[in-house]
Amino acid sequence: DQQVKQNSPSLSVQEGRISILNCDYTNSMFDYFLWYKKYPAEGPTFLISISSIKDKNEDGRFTVFLNKSAKHLSLHIVPSQPGDSAVYFCAANLYNQGGKLIFGQGTELSVKP
Amino acid sequence: GAVVSQHPSRVICKSGTSVKIECRSLDFQATTMFWYRQFPKQSLMLMATSNEGSKATYEQGVEKDKFLINHASLTLSTLTVTSAHPEDSSFYICSASHPGGEQYFGPGTRLTVT
């Protein structure tokens, strides 16, 4: 049972344009959502997060939107840069589970110059 | 940001042998660490939660006798893959919970069992 889903395995975007990565979840008890960036053979690096009580969080070029009624979140990167090319994972934290994270399958973003 | 290290970064072992992977939080104390496993082009799957001074909590389907976890100090957790088989070949990643609430990941360990 995949509680966190990233249905697009890959996304290709032109440099300077917006990248939109999507994530859906099924468990309404998730209280915190995070986005991680990962390069091959490396551990994930934290990018940005959002609490379930908010609908938007912005940090520089990265903005995360949360739609609780649709159980959907998205990560917007604008403008996209070639260095953003990596695999992006969304993750959800279950309330009162000691920080345990449930990850989506990842979306490989390719930003072309 | 905080630093989490893993050692070794890459290991090749023969089938039937045991391999130990270390996870260290270098500049903070972590009462909780997590062990994940990632197959190529797949998600990170949580294997177990490691709590300092107590037994690890394993996710459903993860054999605790095969994947031994020890969290002997606030900066070190170890994962030992016992009697390794080729199907245990994978990328193993640990993370450590920072006192501020964030979770920091190690760089991962590539295990290949021949």
Coordinates of C-alpha atoms in Angstrom, one line a residue:
Chain A
D1 CA 0.0 0.0 0.0
Q2 CA 1.8 3.1 -1.3
Q3 CA 0.7 5.9 1.1
V4 CA 2.8 8.5 -0.7
K5 CA 2.8 8.5 -4.5
Q6 CA 4.7 10.4 -7.1
N7 CA 3.1 9.3 -10.3
S8 CA 5.5 11.0 -12.7
P9 CA 8.8 9.1 -12.8
S10 CA 10.5 11.8 -14.8
L11 CA 10.1 15.5 -15.9
S12 CA 12.1 17.5 -18.4
V13 CA 12.1 21.3 -18.3
Q14 CA 13.9 24.0 -20.1
E15 CA 16.3 26.2 -18.1
G16 CA 14.6 29.3 -16.7
R17 CA 11.1 27.8 -16.9
I18 CA 9.0 26.5 -14.0
S19 CA 9.4 22.9 -12.7
I20 CA 6.3 21.5 -11.0
L21 CA 6.7 18.2 -9.2
N22 CA 3.6 16.5 -7.8
C23 CA 2.9 14.2 -4.9
D24 CA -0.3 12.6 -3.7
Y25 CA -1.0 10.9 -0.4
T26 CA -3.7 8.8 1.1
N27 CA -3.3 9.0 4.9
S28 CA -5.0 12.1 6.4
M29 CA -3.0 11.6 9.6
F30 CA 0.2 12.9 8.0
D31 CA 1.0 16.1 9.7
Y32 CA 4.2 17.3 8.0
F33 CA 5.5 17.0 4.4
L34 CA 9.0 17.3 3.1
W35 CA 10.8 17.5 -0.2
Y36 CA 14.2 16.0 -0.7
K37 CA 16.7 16.2 -3.5
K38 CA 18.9 13.2 -4.3
Y39 CA 21.8 12.6 -6.6
P40 CA 22.8 9.0 -7.5
A41 CA 24.8 7.1 -4.9
E42 CA 24.2 9.9 -2.3
G43 CA 21.8 10.4 0.6
P44 CA 18.8 12.8 0.2
T45 CA 19.3 16.4 1.0
F46 CA 16.4 18.3 2.6
L47 CA 14.9 21.1 0.5
I48 CA 11.7 22.4 2.0
S49 CA 8.9 21.3 4.2
I50 CA 5.3 22.3 5.0
S51 CA 3.1 21.7 8.0
S52 CA -0.4 20.3 7.4
I53 CA -1.8 23.5 8.9
K54 CA -0.4 25.6 6.1
D55 CA -1.1 25.6 2.4
K56 CA 2.1 27.3 1.1
N57 CA 5.7 27.6 2.1
E58 CA 8.3 29.5 0.1
D59 CA 12.1 29.4 0.3
G60 CA 13.9 31.2 -2.5
R61 CA 13.2 29.5 -5.8
F62 CA 11.3 26.7 -4.1
T63 CA 7.7 26.8 -3.1
V64 CA 5.6 23.9 -1.8
F65 CA 1.8 24.0 -2.0
L66 CA -0.4 21.7 0.0
N67 CA -4.1 21.0 -0.8
K68 CA -5.4 18.9 2.1
S69 CA -8.8 18.3 0.7
A70 CA -7.2 16.8 -2.4
K71 CA -4.4 15.1 -0.4
H72 CA -2.0 16.6 -2.9
L73 CA 1.2 18.6 -2.6
S74 CA 3.5 20.1 -5.2
L75 CA 6.9 21.6 -5.4
H76 CA 7.5 24.5 -7.7
I77 CA 11.0 25.5 -8.8
V78 CA 11.3 28.8 -10.6
P79 CA 13.4 29.6 -12.4
S80 CA 14.7 26.1 -13.0
Q81 CA 18.5 25.7 -13.4
P82 CA 20.6 22.8 -14.8
G83 CA 22.0 22.2 -11.3
D84 CA 18.4 21.3 -10.2
S85 CA 18.6 18.1 -12.2
A86 CA 18.3 15.3 -9.7
V87 CA 15.7 12.9 -8.3
Y88 CA 13.1 14.6 -6.0
F89 CA 11.3 12.7 -3.3
C90 CA 8.4 13.9 -1.3
A91 CA 8.0 12.4 2.1
A92 CA 5.3 12.5 4.8
N93 CA 5.6 12.4 8.5
L94 CA 3.0 10.6 10.5
Y95 CA 1.9 12.3 13.7
N96 CA 3.3 10.9 16.9
Q97 CA 5.5 8.3 15.0
G98 CA 8.8 9.7 16.2
G99 CA 9.9 11.3 12.9
K100 CA 9.3 8.2 10.8
L101 CA 9.1 9.3 7.1
I102 CA 7.1 7.7 4.3
F103 CA 8.7 8.4 0.9
G104 CA 7.2 8.6 -2.5
Q105 CA 8.8 6.9 -5.5
G106 CA 10.7 9.9 -6.7
T107 CA 10.6 12.1 -9.8
E108 CA 13.7 12.5 -11.9
L109 CA 14.0 16.1 -13.0
S110 CA 16.1 17.1 -15.9
V111 CA 16.6 20.8 -16.6
K112 CA 18.0 21.4 -20.1
P113 CA 20.1 24.4 -20.9
Chain B
G1 CA 23.4 21.9 8.1
A2 CA 24.2 19.0 10.4
V3 CA 26.4 16.2 9.1
V4 CA 25.7 12.5 9.1
S5 CA 28.4 10.1 7.9
Q6 CA 28.2 6.5 6.9
H7 CA 31.0 3.9 6.7
P8 CA 31.8 2.2 4.4
S9 CA 30.5 4.0 1.4
R10 CA 30.8 0.9 -0.7
V11 CA 31.3 -2.7 0.2
I12 CA 31.5 -6.0 -1.7
C13 CA 31.2 -9.2 0.3
K14 CA 30.7 -12.9 -0.4
S15 CA 27.4 -14.7 0.1
G16 CA 27.1 -16.0 3.6
T17 CA 29.3 -13.4 5.3
S18 CA 28.2 -10.5 7.5
V19 CA 28.6 -6.8 6.9
K20 CA 28.5 -4.0 9.3
I21 CA 27.5 -0.5 8.3
E22 CA 28.1 2.5 10.6
C23 CA 26.0 5.7 10.8
R24 CA 27.3 8.6 12.8
S25 CA 25.9 12.0 13.6
L26 CA 29.1 14.1 13.6
D27 CA 27.9 17.4 15.2
F28 CA 24.8 16.6 17.1
Q29 CA 23.3 13.9 19.3
A30 CA 20.6 11.8 17.9
T31 CA 18.4 9.7 20.1
T32 CA 16.7 8.3 17.1
M33 CA 18.2 7.1 13.8
F34 CA 16.5 5.5 10.9
W35 CA 17.7 2.9 8.4
Y36 CA 16.4 2.9 4.8
R37 CA 17.0 0.7 1.8
Q38 CA 16.7 1.8 -1.8
F39 CA 16.6 -0.3 -4.9
P40 CA 17.5 1.2 -8.2
K41 CA 15.0 3.8 -9.4
Q42 CA 12.7 3.1 -6.4
S43 CA 11.7 4.8 -3.3
L44 CA 13.5 4.8 0.0
M45 CA 11.9 2.0 2.1
L46 CA 12.2 2.4 5.9
M47 CA 13.6 -0.7 7.4
A48 CA 13.8 0.2 11.1
T49 CA 13.9 2.9 13.7
S50 CA 16.9 2.8 16.0
N51 CA 16.6 4.3 19.4
E52 CA 19.6 4.9 21.6
G53 CA 19.7 2.5 24.5
S54 CA 16.7 0.4 23.4
K55 CA 15.8 -2.2 20.9
A56 CA 15.1 -1.1 17.3
T57 CA 11.6 -1.1 15.9
Y58 CA 11.4 -3.0 12.6
E59 CA 9.0 -2.3 9.8
Q60 CA 6.7 -5.1 8.6
G61 CA 8.5 -7.6 6.5
V62 CA 12.0 -6.7 7.7
E63 CA 13.7 -9.6 9.4
K64 CA 15.2 -8.4 12.6
D65 CA 17.5 -11.4 12.9
K66 CA 19.0 -10.7 9.5
F67 CA 19.3 -6.9 9.9
L68 CA 20.8 -6.4 13.3
I69 CA 20.7 -2.8 14.6
N70 CA 22.6 -1.4 17.5
H71 CA 22.3 2.2 18.7
A72 CA 24.9 2.1 21.5
S73 CA 25.5 5.8 21.7
L74 CA 23.9 9.1 20.9
T75 CA 26.1 9.5 17.8
L76 CA 26.4 6.0 16.4
S77 CA 24.0 3.4 15.1
T78 CA 25.2 0.3 13.3
L79 CA 23.3 -2.0 10.8
T80 CA 24.7 -5.5 10.4
V81 CA 23.5 -7.6 7.5
T82 CA 24.0 -11.2 8.6
S83 CA 24.5 -14.1 6.3
A84 CA 24.3 -11.8 3.3
H85 CA 22.8 -13.0 0.1
P86 CA 22.8 -11.5 -3.4
E87 CA 19.3 -10.3 -2.9
D88 CA 20.5 -8.1 0.0
S89 CA 22.5 -6.1 -2.5
S90 CA 21.2 -2.6 -2.3
F91 CA 21.8 1.0 -1.3
Y92 CA 21.5 1.5 2.5
I93 CA 20.9 4.9 3.9
C94 CA 20.7 6.1 7.4
S95 CA 19.2 9.3 8.8
A96 CA 19.5 10.9 12.2
S97 CA 16.9 13.0 14.0
H98 CA 18.3 16.4 15.0
P99 CA 17.2 17.8 18.3
G100 CA 15.7 20.7 16.3
G101 CA 13.3 18.2 14.6
E102 CA 14.9 17.9 11.2
Q103 CA 16.1 14.6 9.9
Y104 CA 19.5 14.5 8.2
F105 CA 20.6 11.7 5.9
G106 CA 23.9 10.0 5.5
P107 CA 25.5 9.6 2.1
G108 CA 24.5 5.9 1.8
T109 CA 26.4 2.6 1.6
R110 CA 26.3 0.5 -1.6
L111 CA 26.3 -3.2 -0.7
T112 CA 27.1 -5.8 -3.3
V113 CA 26.9 -9.4 -2.3
T114 CA 28.5 -11.8 -4.8

